[in-house]
Backbone as a printed PyTorch tensor [residue, N CA C, xyz], in Angstrom:
tensor([[[-102.7110, -178.6210,  -25.6920],
         [-101.2620, -177.6200,  -25.8220],
         [-100.1010, -178.4810,  -27.0700]],

        [[-100.3100, -179.4500,  -27.4190],
         [ -99.2350, -180.2360,  -28.0150],
         [-100.8180, -181.0580,  -29.7880]],

        [[-101.2800, -180.7730,  -29.4770],
         [-101.2860, -180.1740,  -30.8140],
         [-101.4160, -178.9510,  -31.5880]],

        [[-101.6740, -177.6620,  -30.3270],
         [-101.2760, -176.2730,  -31.8060],
         [ -99.6850, -176.7970,  -31.1150]],

        [[ -99.0700, -177.5850,  -29.9620],
         [ -96.8980, -177.3200,  -31.0500],
         [ -96.5420, -178.0120,  -32.4310]],

        [[ -97.1600, -178.8320,  -31.7980],
         [ -97.5020, -179.8070,  -33.5720],
         [ -97.2710, -179.3840,  -34.8010]],

        [[ -98.4240, -178.6910,  -34.4390],
         [ -99.0260, -177.9560,  -35.8490],
         [ -97.3980, -176.5050,  -35.7750]],

        [[ -97.1790, -175.9590,  -34.9090],
         [ -96.1410, -174.9220,  -34.8770],
         [ -95.7320, -176.0330,  -35.2320]],

        [[ -94.8200, -177.2390,  -35.1710],
         [ -94.0310, -177.1040,  -35.9430],
         [ -93.4790, -177.4860,  -37.2780]],

        [[ -94.9530, -178.5400,  -37.3200],
         [ -95.1030, -179.1960,  -39.0830],
         [ -95.0010, -177.6610,  -40.1370]],

        [[ -95.2900, -177.2200,  -39.3910],
         [ -95.5440, -175.5040,  -40.8710],
         [ -93.8040, -174.7870,  -39.7460]],

        [[ -93.4020, -174.9370,  -39.1340],
         [ -91.5940, -174.3030,  -39.1940],
         [ -91.2230, -175.2500,  -40.2850]],

        [[ -91.7320, -176.5300,  -40.5060],
         [ -90.4380, -177.3720,  -40.6730],
         [ -91.1510, -177.1470,  -43.0780]],

        [[ -92.4760, -177.3450,  -42.4010],
         [ -92.3400, -176.6240,  -44.8210],
         [ -92.2650, -175.2530,  -44.1340]],

        [[ -91.6430, -174.4790,  -44.0140],
         [ -91.1280, -173.2410,  -44.1510],
         [ -89.6680, -173.4910,  -44.2980]],

        [[ -89.2950, -175.1440,  -43.1380],
         [ -87.7920, -174.9020,  -43.5450],
         [ -87.6830, -175.6300,  -45.0300]],

        [[ -88.0590, -176.4020,  -45.2730],
         [ -87.6650, -177.5970,  -46.9200],
         [ -87.6040, -176.2980,  -47.7240]],

        [[ -88.8290, -175.1660,  -47.7450],
         [ -89.3510, -174.8160,  -48.8600],
         [ -88.1840, -173.2460,  -48.5530]],

        [[ -87.7070, -173.4480,  -48.3060],
         [ -86.8610, -171.8580,  -47.4850],
         [ -85.3460, -172.7370,  -48.1040]],

        [[ -84.9550, -174.1300,  -47.6700],
         [ -84.4820, -174.6350,  -48.6370],
         [ -83.6820, -175.0950,  -49.8990]],

        [[ -85.3770, -175.2170,  -50.5010],
         [ -85.0340, -175.4000,  -51.4800],
         [ -85.5020, -174.1210,  -52.4790]],

        [[ -85.3500, -172.7930,  -52.2220],
         [ -84.5520, -172.3170,  -52.9430],
         [ -83.6600, -171.7270,  -52.2640]],

        [[ -82.8360, -171.5980,  -51.4160],
         [ -81.4190, -171.2020,  -51.3480],
         [ -80.6340, -172.9500,  -52.1690]],

        [[ -81.0630, -173.9760,  -52.0660],
         [ -79.8480, -174.5090,  -53.4000],
         [ -80.2030, -174.1660,  -54.0580]],

        [[ -82.4800, -173.3760,  -55.2330],
         [ -82.0340, -173.3840,  -56.5440],
         [ -81.0250, -171.5600,  -56.9990]],

        [[ -81.2560, -171.3120,  -55.5050],
         [ -80.6330, -170.1020,  -56.0000],
         [ -78.4360, -171.1260,  -56.0220]],

        [[ -78.3580, -170.9620,  -55.1690],
         [ -77.2530, -171.7670,  -55.1130],
         [ -76.5530, -172.4890,  -56.8240]],

        [[ -77.1320, -173.0750,  -57.1540],
         [ -77.2750, -173.7920,  -58.7200],
         [ -76.8320, -173.5390,  -59.6430]],

        [[ -78.2600, -172.5450,  -59.8570],
         [ -77.5120, -171.2460,  -60.8690],
         [ -77.9180, -169.6430,  -60.5310]],

        [[ -77.6730, -169.1730,  -59.5360],
         [ -77.3190, -167.2550,  -59.2400],
         [ -76.0070, -168.4420,  -58.9690]],

        [[ -76.1460, -166.2750,  -58.0310],
         [ -74.1590, -165.6280,  -57.4280],
         [ -74.3120, -165.9330,  -55.8810]],

        [[ -73.1060, -166.0970,  -55.6740],
         [ -73.4710, -166.0480,  -54.3070],
         [ -73.0870, -166.7840,  -53.8190]],

        [[ -72.5390, -168.3650,  -53.7650],
         [ -72.1130, -169.2940,  -53.5320],
         [ -72.1860, -169.2080,  -51.6850]],

        [[ -71.0950, -168.5840,  -51.9110],
         [ -70.5800, -168.8240,  -50.2480],
         [ -72.2110, -168.2110,  -49.3590]],

        [[ -72.4640, -167.1220,  -49.2260],
         [ -73.1090, -167.2290,  -48.7110],
         [ -74.2790, -167.1950,  -49.2230]],

        [[ -74.6450, -168.2110,  -50.5310],
         [ -76.2430, -169.6630,  -48.9760],
         [ -76.1210, -170.8190,  -49.1430]],

        [[ -74.4650, -170.8570,  -49.0070],
         [ -74.0000, -172.2370,  -48.2620],
         [ -73.9500, -171.6790,  -47.2710]],

        [[ -73.8710, -170.6120,  -46.7270],
         [ -73.8000, -170.2210,  -45.1570],
         [ -74.5640, -170.1900,  -44.8520]],

        [[ -75.9660, -168.9990,  -45.1610],
         [ -77.1270, -169.6040,  -44.8970],
         [ -78.3450, -170.5240,  -44.9600]],

        [[ -77.4520, -171.7900,  -45.5090],
         [ -77.8270, -173.2780,  -45.3530],
         [ -78.0200, -173.9460,  -44.4120]],

        [[ -76.9900, -173.9510,  -43.8830],
         [ -75.8210, -173.6420,  -42.1920],
         [ -77.0970, -173.5910,  -41.8580]],

        [[ -76.1030, -172.5840,  -41.6910],
         [ -77.2690, -171.7750,  -40.3920],
         [ -79.2060, -171.9180,  -40.3730]],

        [[ -79.4880, -171.9540,  -41.3170],
         [ -81.1110, -172.6510,  -41.1750],
         [ -81.1370, -173.5590,  -40.9020]],

        [[ -80.4100, -174.8100,  -41.3590],
         [ -80.3780, -176.0370,  -40.9160],
         [ -80.1460, -175.3490,  -39.3460]],

        [[ -79.2820, -175.1310,  -38.4250],
         [ -78.8160, -174.9740,  -37.4630],
         [ -79.6380, -174.0630,  -36.5330]],

        [[ -79.8310, -173.9860,  -37.6920],
         [ -81.2920, -172.2560,  -36.5710],
         [ -82.6870, -173.2760,  -36.3050]],

        [[ -83.0700, -173.9820,  -37.9270],
         [ -83.7660, -175.1950,  -37.0020],
         [ -84.6690, -175.9810,  -36.4990]],

        [[ -82.7690, -176.7810,  -36.1750],
         [ -82.5990, -177.5290,  -35.2700],
         [ -83.1870, -176.9440,  -33.8930]],

        [[ -82.1940, -175.7490,  -34.0720],
         [ -82.4490, -175.3660,  -32.9580],
         [ -83.7490, -174.9980,  -32.0510]],

        [[ -84.2430, -174.3640,  -32.9010],
         [ -85.6750, -173.4780,  -32.1680],
         [ -87.1540, -175.1300,  -32.7790]],

        [[ -86.4700, -176.2280,  -33.1740],
         [ -87.4590, -177.2170,  -33.3690],
         [ -86.6710, -178.3470,  -31.4180]],

        [[ -85.3940, -178.0510,  -31.5940],
         [ -85.3720, -178.5650,  -29.6840],
         [ -85.5760, -177.4940,  -28.8430]],

        [[ -86.0850, -175.8140,  -28.8050],
         [ -86.5090, -175.7870,  -27.2180],
         [ -87.8460, -176.1750,  -27.4950]],

        [[ -88.3670, -175.4640,  -29.1300],
         [ -90.5210, -176.4820,  -29.1190],
         [ -90.6610, -177.3090,  -27.6390]],

        [[ -89.0850, -178.3550,  -27.8710],
         [ -89.9840, -179.7180,  -27.2360],
         [ -89.7050, -179.3200,  -25.8040]],

        [[ -88.6400, -178.8360,  -25.8970],
         [ -87.9510, -178.2330,  -24.5390],
         [ -89.0220, -177.4320,  -23.3890]],

        [[ -89.9840, -176.6490,  -24.0560],
         [ -90.3440, -175.7400,  -23.5480],
         [ -91.4600, -175.7620,  -23.6810]],

        [[ -92.2800, -177.3370,  -24.4190],
         [ -93.1320, -178.6270,  -23.4330],
         [ -93.2120, -179.2780,  -22.2760]],

        [[ -92.3750, -180.4130,  -22.4110],
         [ -91.8180, -180.2150,  -21.1860],
         [ -90.8400, -179.6620,  -20.2670]],

        [[ -90.9880, -178.7780,  -20.5410],
         [ -91.3580, -177.0870,  -19.1830],
         [ -92.2560, -177.7250,  -18.8270]],

        [[ -93.3840, -176.6780,  -19.2430],
         [ -94.2670, -176.4740,  -19.0800],
         [ -95.3240, -177.6450,  -18.1280]],

        [[ -94.8310, -179.2210,  -18.9720],
         [ -95.4050, -180.3940,  -18.1940],
         [ -94.8030, -180.2640,  -16.7810]],

        [[ -94.3110, -179.9380,  -16.7130],
         [ -93.2770, -180.3120,  -15.1430],
         [ -93.9840, -179.1080,  -14.4960]],

        [[ -94.2750, -178.4550,  -15.6540],
         [ -94.5600, -177.0360,  -14.4660],
         [ -95.7620, -177.1710,  -13.7640]],

        [[ -96.3070, -178.4930,  -15.4490],
         [ -98.3470, -178.4030,  -14.4780],
         [ -98.2490, -179.4320,  -13.7140]],

        [[ -97.1570, -180.7010,  -13.8140],
         [ -97.2690, -181.7560,  -12.3480],
         [ -96.7270, -181.5710,  -11.2270]],

        [[ -96.0770, -180.0280,  -11.4280],
         [ -95.1970, -180.1190,   -9.9010],
         [ -93.8300, -180.6360,  -10.0040]],

        [[ -93.8790, -180.9340,  -10.4280],
         [ -92.3740, -181.4900,  -10.8830],
         [ -90.9710, -180.8580,  -10.5170]],

        [[ -89.9880, -181.5890,  -11.0130],
         [ -88.1160, -181.0260,  -10.4000],
         [ -88.4780, -179.9030,  -12.3210]],

        [[ -88.0800, -179.0700,  -13.1950],
         [ -87.7110, -177.8640,  -13.1840],
         [ -86.5130, -178.5240,  -13.8740]],

        [[ -86.7390, -178.9000,  -15.2300],
         [ -86.1880, -179.3190,  -16.9110],
         [ -85.6390, -177.9290,  -17.2300]],

        [[ -84.2470, -177.9050,  -17.2900],
         [ -83.5910, -177.4640,  -18.5630],
         [ -83.8370, -176.6970,  -19.4520]],

        [[ -83.3690, -175.3220,  -20.5170],
         [ -84.4790, -175.1500,  -21.5120],
         [ -83.3060, -175.2810,  -22.5310]],

        [[ -82.1170, -176.1910,  -22.0780],
         [ -81.0770, -176.7660,  -23.3210],
         [ -80.3840, -175.9010,  -24.1470]],

        [[ -80.4150, -174.5430,  -23.7940],
         [ -79.4450, -173.5220,  -23.9830],
         [ -78.2550, -173.8480,  -24.3580]],

        [[ -77.2870, -174.4280,  -23.3510],
         [ -75.9310, -175.7580,  -23.3580],
         [ -75.8240, -175.8120,  -25.4400]],

        [[ -76.3570, -177.0870,  -25.2780],
         [ -77.0480, -177.4610,  -26.6970],
         [ -77.4650, -176.5130,  -27.9060]],

        [[ -77.5770, -175.4390,  -28.2980],
         [ -78.3660, -174.6160,  -28.7840],
         [ -77.2050, -173.7070,  -28.7880]],

        [[ -76.1300, -172.8670,  -28.1310],
         [ -75.4880, -171.7990,  -27.9310],
         [ -73.6900, -173.3040,  -28.8770]],

        [[ -74.0610, -174.4890,  -28.4520],
         [ -73.2520, -175.6610,  -28.9320],
         [ -73.4940, -175.7650,  -30.3450]],

        [[ -74.1880, -175.8530,  -31.0530],
         [ -75.2710, -175.5990,  -32.6820],
         [ -74.0260, -174.5590,  -33.2140]],

        [[ -74.7410, -173.0940,  -32.3460],
         [ -74.4590, -172.3250,  -33.4030],
         [ -72.8210, -171.8850,  -33.1440]],

        [[ -72.3120, -172.8050,  -32.0430],
         [ -70.6160, -173.0000,  -31.4440],
         [ -69.7840, -173.6930,  -33.4040]],

        [[ -70.6260, -174.8120,  -32.7320],
         [ -70.2280, -175.9430,  -34.2980],
         [ -70.4550, -175.1280,  -35.8810]],

        [[ -71.3940, -173.5380,  -35.6720],
         [ -71.6380, -173.8980,  -37.3230],
         [ -70.3690, -172.5700,  -37.4700]],

        [[ -70.3430, -171.8420,  -36.3130],
         [ -69.4660, -170.5470,  -36.0200],
         [ -68.1630, -171.1190,  -36.5780]],

        [[ -67.3820, -172.4800,  -36.2280],
         [ -65.7240, -172.8880,  -36.3870],
         [ -66.0520, -173.8820,  -37.6280]],

        [[ -67.7860, -173.9530,  -37.8440],
         [ -67.1600, -174.8880,  -40.0810],
         [ -67.0090, -173.1010,  -40.8200]],

        [[ -67.9650, -172.1440,  -40.3720],
         [ -67.7750, -171.3640,  -41.0810],
         [ -65.9040, -170.7890,  -41.3010]],

        [[ -65.3870, -170.6050,  -40.1590],
         [ -64.2700, -169.6660,  -39.9270],
         [ -63.6710, -171.3620,  -39.9970]],

        [[ -63.4990, -172.1700,  -40.6600],
         [ -63.0360, -174.2280,  -40.6470],
         [ -62.2440, -173.0300,  -42.5210]],

        [[ -64.1160, -172.3950,  -42.9670],
         [ -63.8910, -172.8960,  -44.6550],
         [ -64.2710, -171.5350,  -45.1600]],

        [[ -63.1280, -170.6200,  -45.1340],
         [ -64.1330, -169.3220,  -45.0810],
         [ -64.1840, -169.1650,  -46.7580]],

        [[ -63.3620, -170.4120,  -47.8970],
         [ -63.7830, -169.6420,  -49.2870],
         [ -65.2350, -170.7750,  -49.4560]],

        [[ -66.0320, -172.2520,  -48.1290],
         [ -66.8010, -172.1350,  -48.2200],
         [ -68.4640, -171.6090,  -48.7520]],

        [[ -67.8130, -170.9890,  -47.2180],
         [ -69.1540, -170.3330,  -46.2660],
         [ -68.8440, -168.8740,  -46.2750]],

        [[ -70.1940, -168.1340,  -45.9100],
         [ -70.4500, -166.3940,  -45.3640],
         [ -70.6170, -165.6880,  -44.0440]],

        [[ -69.9080, -165.3830,  -43.6240],
         [ -71.1710, -165.5560,  -41.4830],
         [ -71.8540, -164.7090,  -42.3060]],

        [[ -73.0130, -163.9800,  -43.0920],
         [ -73.7020, -163.1380,  -43.6090],
         [ -74.7300, -163.5450,  -43.7170]],

        [[ -74.4610, -164.4830,  -43.8110],
         [ -75.6800, -166.0320,  -45.0320],
         [ -75.6360, -166.5260,  -43.4150]],

        [[ -74.6120, -167.0000,  -42.8750],
         [ -75.0020, -167.6990,  -41.3650],
         [ -75.9690, -166.9500,  -41.2470]],

        [[ -75.1000, -165.6740,  -40.4370],
         [ -75.9600, -164.9820,  -39.5750],
         [ -78.1540, -164.9400,  -39.8880]],

        [[ -77.8220, -164.5760,  -41.0120],
         [ -79.7840, -164.6060,  -41.4360],
         [ -80.1850, -166.0260,  -41.4140]],

        [[ -79.4030, -167.6180,  -41.2230],
         [ -80.2590, -168.6350,  -41.8730],
         [ -80.5640, -168.9110,  -40.5030]],

        [[ -79.8160, -168.7240,  -39.2780],
         [ -79.5690, -168.9880,  -38.1850],
         [ -81.0110, -168.7030,  -37.0400]],

        [[ -81.1330, -167.1330,  -37.9210],
         [ -81.7810, -166.2910,  -37.1040],
         [ -83.5770, -165.9250,  -38.2750]],

        [[ -83.5580, -166.7980,  -38.9890],
         [ -84.7610, -167.2340,  -40.0770],
         [ -85.6710, -167.5480,  -39.6130]],

        [[ -85.2960, -169.0040,  -39.2100],
         [ -86.5070, -170.4660,  -37.8780],
         [ -87.0760, -169.0950,  -37.4780]],

        [[ -86.4050, -168.3140,  -35.8100],
         [ -86.7660, -167.8640,  -34.6400],
         [ -88.1560, -166.6350,  -35.0750]],

        [[ -87.6040, -165.8080,  -36.7780],
         [ -88.4170, -165.4240,  -36.9130],
         [ -89.5630, -165.5250,  -37.5210]],

        [[ -89.0640, -166.5880,  -38.4700],
         [ -90.7920, -167.3170,  -38.8890],
         [ -91.7810, -167.7970,  -37.1650]],

        [[ -91.1670, -168.5720,  -36.3540],
         [ -91.6130, -168.8940,  -35.1540],
         [ -92.5580, -167.8160,  -34.8320]],

        [[ -92.2750, -166.7710,  -34.0370],
         [ -92.4520, -165.8950,  -34.0020],
         [ -93.0950, -164.7380,  -34.7160]],

        [[ -93.4640, -165.2160,  -36.0530],
         [ -94.6140, -164.7310,  -37.5780],
         [ -95.9050, -165.7680,  -36.4150]],

        [[ -95.5120, -166.5080,  -37.0880],
         [ -96.9190, -167.8310,  -36.4360],
         [ -97.2990, -168.0630,  -35.4230]],

        [[ -96.6080, -167.4500,  -34.0870],
         [ -96.7660, -167.2820,  -33.6630],
         [ -98.1880, -166.1480,  -32.5640]],

        [[ -97.4790, -165.7140,  -33.2000],
         [ -98.5740, -163.7550,  -33.7020],
         [ -99.4210, -164.0700,  -34.6440]],

        [[ -99.5860, -164.6800,  -35.8060],
         [-100.2600, -165.7070,  -36.6240],
         [-101.2140, -166.1350,  -35.6600]],

        [[-101.0890, -166.9970,  -35.6610],
         [-101.9760, -168.1840,  -34.5900],
         [-102.6100, -166.9060,  -33.8110]],

        [[-101.7860, -166.2620,  -32.6770],
         [-102.8360, -165.4310,  -32.3560],
         [-103.7930, -164.4240,  -32.9860]],

        [[-103.3180, -163.6450,  -33.8010],
         [-104.5760, -163.1660,  -34.6100],
         [-105.7740, -163.3670,  -35.3450]],

        [[-104.8970, -165.3350,  -35.4450],
         [-106.1500, -166.2000,  -35.8770],
         [-107.5610, -165.9590,  -35.2630]],

        [[-106.9580, -166.6270,  -34.4580],
         [-108.1320, -166.9010,  -32.6790],
         [-108.2440, -166.0410,  -32.2280]],

        [[-108.0160, -164.5360,  -32.3230],
         [-108.0100, -163.2600,  -31.8260],
         [-109.8430, -163.1060,  -32.6000]],

        [[-110.0540, -163.6660,  -33.9520],
         [-110.8040, -163.0440,  -35.2290],
         [-112.2010, -164.0560,  -34.5970]]])
């Protein structure tokens, strides 16, 4: 199971850096810098949140298998990260846009779900 988790986190990291590179290129050459800055901020916070959740779920699964006390899944930590990003956007609205932040926060989760679906379909064939 750990190999599967490591592979998924590796694919998520590749996606993160590829998407971040596209955002930086768009930020440098294209328009809408506040939107892309918000998207970069959201993507970074979303990536940290998804990787944190993956590691916590792995730890939770180990605790269940061993019959130990169940650890939390770190919901408060992820909510605090999103709150930090939101406060940053509210403090500097001239540099960041809310729409980009929300889209960036959702992208890593969407990719992780898509990766899980693709992996399941690939193993089923």
